[in-house]
GROMACS .gro file of C-alpha atoms in nm:
model
  153
    1MET     CA    1   5.219  -1.588  -1.844
    2SER     CA    2   5.019  -1.428  -1.564
    3PRO     CA    3   5.188  -1.312  -1.246
    4PRO     CA    4   5.172  -1.555  -0.950
    5LEU     CA    5   4.883  -1.501  -0.707
    6THR     CA    6   4.983  -1.347  -0.378
    7ARG     CA    7   4.810  -1.392  -0.046
    8ARG     CA    8   4.692  -1.029  -0.054
    9GLY     CA    9   4.542  -1.073  -0.402
   10THR     CA   10   4.364  -1.390  -0.300
   11VAL     CA   11   4.205  -1.223   0.006
   12ARG     CA   12   4.102  -0.922  -0.204
   13ALA     CA   13   3.940  -1.146  -0.467
   14ALA     CA   14   3.756  -1.358  -0.207
   15ALA     CA   15   3.625  -1.044  -0.029
   16SER     CA   16   3.494  -0.904  -0.358
   17VAL     CA   17   3.315  -1.226  -0.448
   18PHE     CA   18   3.166  -1.250  -0.094
   19ALA     CA   19   3.045  -0.886  -0.105
   20LEU     CA   20   2.885  -0.936  -0.446
   21GLY     CA   21   2.713  -1.250  -0.325
   22LEU     CA   22   2.558  -1.074  -0.027
   23GLY     CA   23   2.463  -0.759  -0.218
   24GLY     CA   24   2.139  -0.911  -0.353
   25CYS     CA   25   2.027  -1.034  -0.010
   26ALA     CA   26   2.032  -0.704   0.175
   27GLY     CA   27   1.697  -0.606   0.329
   28GLN     CA   28   1.504  -0.915   0.218
   29THR     CA   29   1.455  -1.093   0.551
   30ASN     CA   30   1.452  -1.035   0.921
   31ALA     CA   31   1.689  -1.314   1.027
   32THR     CA   32   1.790  -1.386   1.388
   33GLU     CA   33   2.031  -1.645   1.524
   34ASN     CA   34   1.862  -1.968   1.630
   35GLU     CA   35   2.065  -2.062   1.939
   36SER     CA   36   1.979  -2.434   1.936
   37TYR     CA   37   2.098  -2.503   1.580
   38GLY     CA   38   2.332  -2.210   1.504
   39GLU     CA   39   2.139  -2.146   1.180
   40PRO     CA   40   1.953  -1.832   1.081
   41LYS     CA   41   1.585  -1.834   1.165
   42ILE     CA   42   1.362  -1.646   0.919
   43GLU     CA   43   1.070  -1.458   1.078
   44THR     CA   44   0.777  -1.375   0.858
   45SER     CA   45   0.432  -1.239   0.930
   46THR     CA   46   0.121  -1.260   0.712
   47ALA     CA   47  -0.108  -1.078   0.956
   48THR     CA   48  -0.215  -0.730   0.852
   49PRO     CA   49  -0.335  -0.526   1.151
   50GLU     CA   50  -0.653  -0.326   1.099
   51PRO     CA   51  -0.632   0.044   1.162
   52ALA     CA   52  -0.817   0.138   1.480
   53THR     CA   53  -1.047   0.368   1.281
   54ASN     CA   54  -1.200   0.069   1.103
   55THR     CA   55  -1.281  -0.119   1.422
   56ASN     CA   56  -1.641  -0.106   1.536
   57VAL     CA   57  -1.754  -0.205   1.883
   58GLY     CA   58  -2.116  -0.168   1.786
   59ARG     CA   59  -2.374  -0.014   1.559
   60ILE     CA   60  -2.721   0.131   1.555
   61VAL     CA   61  -2.940   0.010   1.273
   62LEU     CA   62  -3.246   0.217   1.182
   63ARG     CA   63  -3.505   0.009   0.992
   64ASN     CA   64  -3.837   0.103   0.838
   65GLY     CA   65  -4.086  -0.182   0.808
   66ASP     CA   66  -4.369   0.054   0.710
   67SER     CA   67  -4.490   0.118   0.355
   68THR     CA   68  -4.410   0.494   0.379
   69ALA     CA   69  -4.089   0.685   0.456
   70HIS     CA   70  -4.033   0.808   0.814
   71GLU     CA   71  -3.803   1.060   0.979
   72LEU     CA   72  -3.623   0.935   1.289
   73ASP     CA   73  -3.459   1.183   1.528
   74VAL     CA   74  -3.142   1.020   1.663
   75ALA     CA   75  -2.924   1.147   1.952
   76ILE     CA   76  -2.617   0.958   2.069
   77ASN     CA   77  -2.410   1.051   2.373
   78HIS     CA   78  -2.069   0.897   2.453
   79TYR     CA   79  -1.974   0.939   2.822
   80GLY     CA   80  -2.235   1.217   2.843
   81GLU     CA   81  -2.099   1.410   2.543
   82GLU     CA   82  -2.322   1.440   2.239
   83ILE     CA   83  -2.149   1.283   1.937
   84HIS     CA   84  -2.445   1.253   1.701
   85ARG     CA   85  -2.774   1.438   1.660
   86ARG     CA   86  -2.949   1.414   1.328
   87THR     CA   87  -3.281   1.346   1.163
   88HIS     CA   88  -3.254   1.037   0.940
   89THR     CA   89  -3.508   0.984   0.663
   90ILE     CA   90  -3.557   0.610   0.615
   91GLU     CA   91  -3.745   0.507   0.302
   92ALA     CA   92  -4.013   0.236   0.305
   93ASP     CA   93  -3.852  -0.103   0.379
   94GLY     CA   94  -3.515   0.079   0.404
   95ARG     CA   95  -3.238   0.082   0.661
   96GLU     CA   96  -2.945   0.296   0.768
   97THR     CA   97  -2.650   0.204   0.993
   98ILE     CA   98  -2.463   0.429   1.236
   99PRO     CA   99  -2.129   0.274   1.345
  100LEU     CA  100  -2.000   0.306   1.701
  101ARG     CA  101  -1.619   0.303   1.684
  102GLU     CA  102  -1.508   0.379   2.040
  103PRO     CA  103  -1.550   0.158   2.348
  104GLY     CA  104  -1.735   0.326   2.634
  105SER     CA  105  -2.071   0.422   2.777
  106TYR     CA  106  -2.343   0.520   2.529
  107SER     CA  107  -2.685   0.674   2.569
  108ILE     CA  108  -2.904   0.644   2.257
  109THR     CA  109  -3.241   0.807   2.195
  110VAL     CA  110  -3.450   0.759   1.881
  111GLY     CA  111  -3.771   0.952   1.829
  112LEU     CA  112  -4.063   0.921   1.588
  113ASP     CA  113  -4.368   1.155   1.606
  114GLY     CA  114  -4.337   1.202   1.981
  115ASP     CA  115  -4.274   0.830   2.045
  116THR     CA  116  -3.917   0.774   2.176
  117VAL     CA  117  -3.697   0.474   2.247
  118SER     CA  118  -3.401   0.519   2.482
  119TYR     CA  119  -3.123   0.276   2.557
  120ARG     CA  120  -2.800   0.280   2.758
  121GLU     CA  121  -2.511   0.044   2.693
  122SER     CA  122  -2.147   0.012   2.794
  123LEU     CA  123  -1.941  -0.129   2.508
  124THR     CA  124  -1.593  -0.273   2.538
  125GLU     CA  125  -1.352  -0.424   2.286
  126SER     CA  126  -1.342  -0.739   2.496
  127ASN     CA  127  -1.710  -0.822   2.431
  128ARG     CA  128  -1.743  -1.187   2.334
  129CYS     CA  129  -1.809  -1.121   1.964
  130ARG     CA  130  -1.657  -0.772   1.953
  131GLU     CA  131  -1.969  -0.614   1.812
  132TRP     CA  132  -2.307  -0.510   1.949
  133GLU     CA  133  -2.616  -0.394   1.762
  134LEU     CA  134  -2.916  -0.187   1.859
  135SER     CA  135  -3.186  -0.213   1.598
  136VAL     CA  136  -3.470   0.040   1.607
  137ARG     CA  137  -3.755  -0.051   1.372
  138VAL     CA  138  -4.056   0.143   1.255
  139THR     CA  139  -4.329  -0.123   1.251
  140ALA     CA  140  -4.599  -0.156   0.987
  141GLU     CA  141  -4.829   0.025   1.233
  142GLY     CA  142  -4.589   0.326   1.247
  143THR     CA  143  -4.458   0.266   1.601
  144LEU     CA  144  -4.102   0.216   1.724
  145LYS     CA  145  -3.967  -0.119   1.836
  146ARG     CA  146  -3.622  -0.175   1.992
  147VAL     CA  147  -3.418  -0.496   1.948
  148VAL     CA  148  -3.070  -0.545   2.100
  149THR     CA  149  -2.843  -0.809   1.949
  150VAL     CA  150  -2.517  -0.898   2.119
  151CYS     CA  151  -2.360  -1.094   1.832
  152PRO     CA  152  -2.519  -0.986   1.502
  153GLU     CA  153  -2.448  -1.201   1.200
   0.00000   0.00000   0.00000
């Protein structure tokens, strides 16, 4: 015959069962007390924030609509500081994109055989569609044409 259960033994057994029952739940949820019902409220989030480095406020697209390759000299200043200066070779019917990742004031100059296109723009993250595009195209005649798009698709 087993010894009779004491109050101390009953409390010890109940505490062990309770601790084992909670052991599998640790760290699974972020629960807070819901004051109106006295029940736990589970908070979950499915949103994944994008790192700031992947956010673009704009872009410059260099396009070549001519049947031969062209070299475009591109200079980009951000608040007066040069951040990009390079000659881009764009193949016939080709394109190249230069992302603009920081909000602010930009000055852009694109040159082709002495012909230049300049543009100034102030870009903010609060722009209506959050992205701006300056497209500079070499035409079939070999001249530069500038097109600004506020909400490119």
